[in-house]
Amino acid sequence: MPGTPAQLRVLVADGSSLFRDTLREVLRDAADIDVVAVAGSADDAIRLAQQHEPEVAVVDVHLPGDGLHAIRRIHQKTPAVKVVALCGFIDAPSETELRELGVVEYVIKGVPNRKILAAVRRAAEEGATL
């Protein structure tokens, strides 16, 4: 049942409505996850993170309006929210930048759904780090 205390509250933020909707459904199908908000832009992601205070925010680094800015502001304004970054690819400098922004996990777009679910769950765990 959505909203029960045992469920992990998650915000999804991606510029592609298709990817955003698909990810929302994948997460909602998990019994332990409640998608509390969905954003299509950096400003919406920041606002919704403050409004809903999810435990985890899954944010595309290429989110319209600057995904990296959204990640930075979510981390600054709602430091309890753990951020999982969605990336097209990752290299050492990008990983370092994400870590400096406060990201605790990242997921390469196109990985199997089980890996996305695992990253979200790991992010929520106390002490999870990139």
Coordinates of C-alpha atoms in Angstrom, one line a residue:
M1 CA 0.0 0.0 0.0
P2 CA 1.5 3.4 -1.0
G3 CA 2.7 5.6 1.7
T4 CA 3.2 3.0 4.4
P5 CA 6.1 3.6 6.7
A6 CA 8.0 0.5 5.4
Q7 CA 8.1 2.0 1.9
L8 CA 11.0 4.0 0.6
R9 CA 9.8 7.4 -0.7
V10 CA 11.4 8.3 -4.1
L11 CA 11.4 11.3 -6.4
V12 CA 12.0 10.6 -10.1
A13 CA 13.4 13.4 -12.3
D14 CA 14.1 12.9 -16.0
G15 CA 13.6 15.1 -19.0
S16 CA 12.3 12.3 -21.2
S17 CA 8.6 11.6 -20.5
L18 CA 9.0 8.1 -21.8
F19 CA 11.9 7.3 -19.6
R20 CA 10.4 9.1 -16.6
D21 CA 7.1 7.2 -16.9
T22 CA 8.9 3.8 -17.4
L23 CA 11.1 4.4 -14.4
R24 CA 8.1 5.5 -12.3
E25 CA 6.3 2.2 -13.2
V26 CA 9.4 0.1 -12.5
L27 CA 9.8 1.7 -9.1
R28 CA 6.1 1.5 -8.3
D29 CA 6.0 -2.2 -9.1
A30 CA 8.4 -2.7 -6.2
A31 CA 6.4 -3.4 -3.0
D32 CA 8.9 -1.5 -0.9
I33 CA 9.0 1.7 -3.0
D34 CA 6.5 4.6 -3.2
V35 CA 7.1 7.2 -6.0
V36 CA 6.0 10.4 -4.3
A37 CA 6.8 12.8 -7.1
V38 CA 7.9 13.0 -10.7
A39 CA 9.7 16.0 -12.3
G40 CA 10.6 16.9 -15.9
S41 CA 12.9 19.8 -15.2
A42 CA 15.6 20.9 -12.7
D43 CA 13.4 23.5 -11.1
D44 CA 10.6 21.0 -10.6
A45 CA 13.0 18.5 -9.1
I46 CA 14.3 21.0 -6.6
R47 CA 10.8 22.2 -5.7
L48 CA 9.4 18.7 -5.4
A49 CA 12.3 17.4 -3.3
Q50 CA 11.6 20.2 -0.8
Q51 CA 7.9 19.7 -0.9
H52 CA 7.9 15.9 -0.5
E53 CA 11.2 15.2 1.2
P54 CA 11.7 11.8 -0.3
E55 CA 14.4 9.5 1.1
V56 CA 15.9 9.1 -2.4
A57 CA 15.8 11.4 -5.5
V58 CA 16.7 9.7 -8.9
V59 CA 17.9 12.6 -11.0
D60 CA 19.1 12.6 -14.7
V61 CA 22.3 14.6 -15.0
H62 CA 21.0 16.0 -18.3
L63 CA 17.7 17.1 -16.9
P64 CA 16.3 20.2 -18.7
G65 CA 17.4 23.3 -16.7
D66 CA 20.7 21.6 -15.7
G67 CA 20.6 18.3 -13.9
L68 CA 23.9 18.9 -12.1
H69 CA 22.4 22.2 -10.7
A70 CA 19.3 20.3 -9.5
I71 CA 21.5 17.7 -7.8
R72 CA 23.6 20.4 -6.1
R73 CA 20.5 22.3 -4.9
I74 CA 18.6 19.2 -3.7
H75 CA 21.7 18.3 -1.7
Q76 CA 22.0 21.8 -0.3
K77 CA 18.3 22.4 0.5
T78 CA 17.3 18.9 1.6
P79 CA 20.5 17.2 2.8
A80 CA 18.7 14.2 4.1
V81 CA 17.6 13.2 0.5
K82 CA 20.0 10.7 -1.0
V83 CA 20.6 11.4 -4.7
V84 CA 21.0 8.7 -7.3
A85 CA 22.3 10.2 -10.6
L86 CA 21.2 8.9 -14.0
C87 CA 23.9 9.1 -16.6
G88 CA 24.5 8.2 -20.2
F89 CA 28.1 7.2 -19.4
I90 CA 30.6 7.7 -16.5
D91 CA 34.3 8.3 -16.4
A92 CA 36.6 9.1 -13.5
P93 CA 36.2 12.9 -13.7
S94 CA 32.4 12.6 -13.9
E95 CA 32.4 10.2 -11.0
T96 CA 34.5 12.7 -8.9
E97 CA 32.2 15.5 -9.8
L98 CA 29.1 13.6 -8.9
R99 CA 30.6 12.6 -5.5
E100 CA 31.5 16.3 -4.9
L101 CA 27.8 17.2 -5.6
G102 CA 26.6 14.7 -2.9
V103 CA 25.5 11.8 -5.2
V104 CA 25.6 8.5 -3.3
E105 CA 24.9 6.2 -6.3
Y106 CA 24.8 6.5 -10.0
V107 CA 23.1 4.4 -12.7
I108 CA 24.0 4.2 -16.4
K109 CA 20.8 4.5 -18.5
G110 CA 20.0 1.2 -20.2
V111 CA 21.0 -1.1 -17.3
P112 CA 18.5 -3.8 -16.3
N113 CA 15.7 -2.6 -14.0
R114 CA 17.0 -4.7 -11.1
K115 CA 20.2 -2.7 -11.1
I116 CA 18.2 0.6 -10.9
L117 CA 16.1 -0.9 -8.0
A118 CA 19.3 -2.0 -6.2
A119 CA 20.9 1.4 -6.6
V120 CA 17.8 3.1 -5.1
R121 CA 17.7 0.7 -2.2
R122 CA 21.5 1.1 -1.6
A123 CA 21.2 4.9 -1.7
A124 CA 18.6 4.8 1.1
E125 CA 20.9 2.7 3.4
E126 CA 22.7 4.6 6.1
G127 CA 26.2 5.5 5.1
A128 CA 25.8 4.7 1.4
T129 CA 28.5 6.5 -0.7
L130 CA 29.5 6.6 -4.3

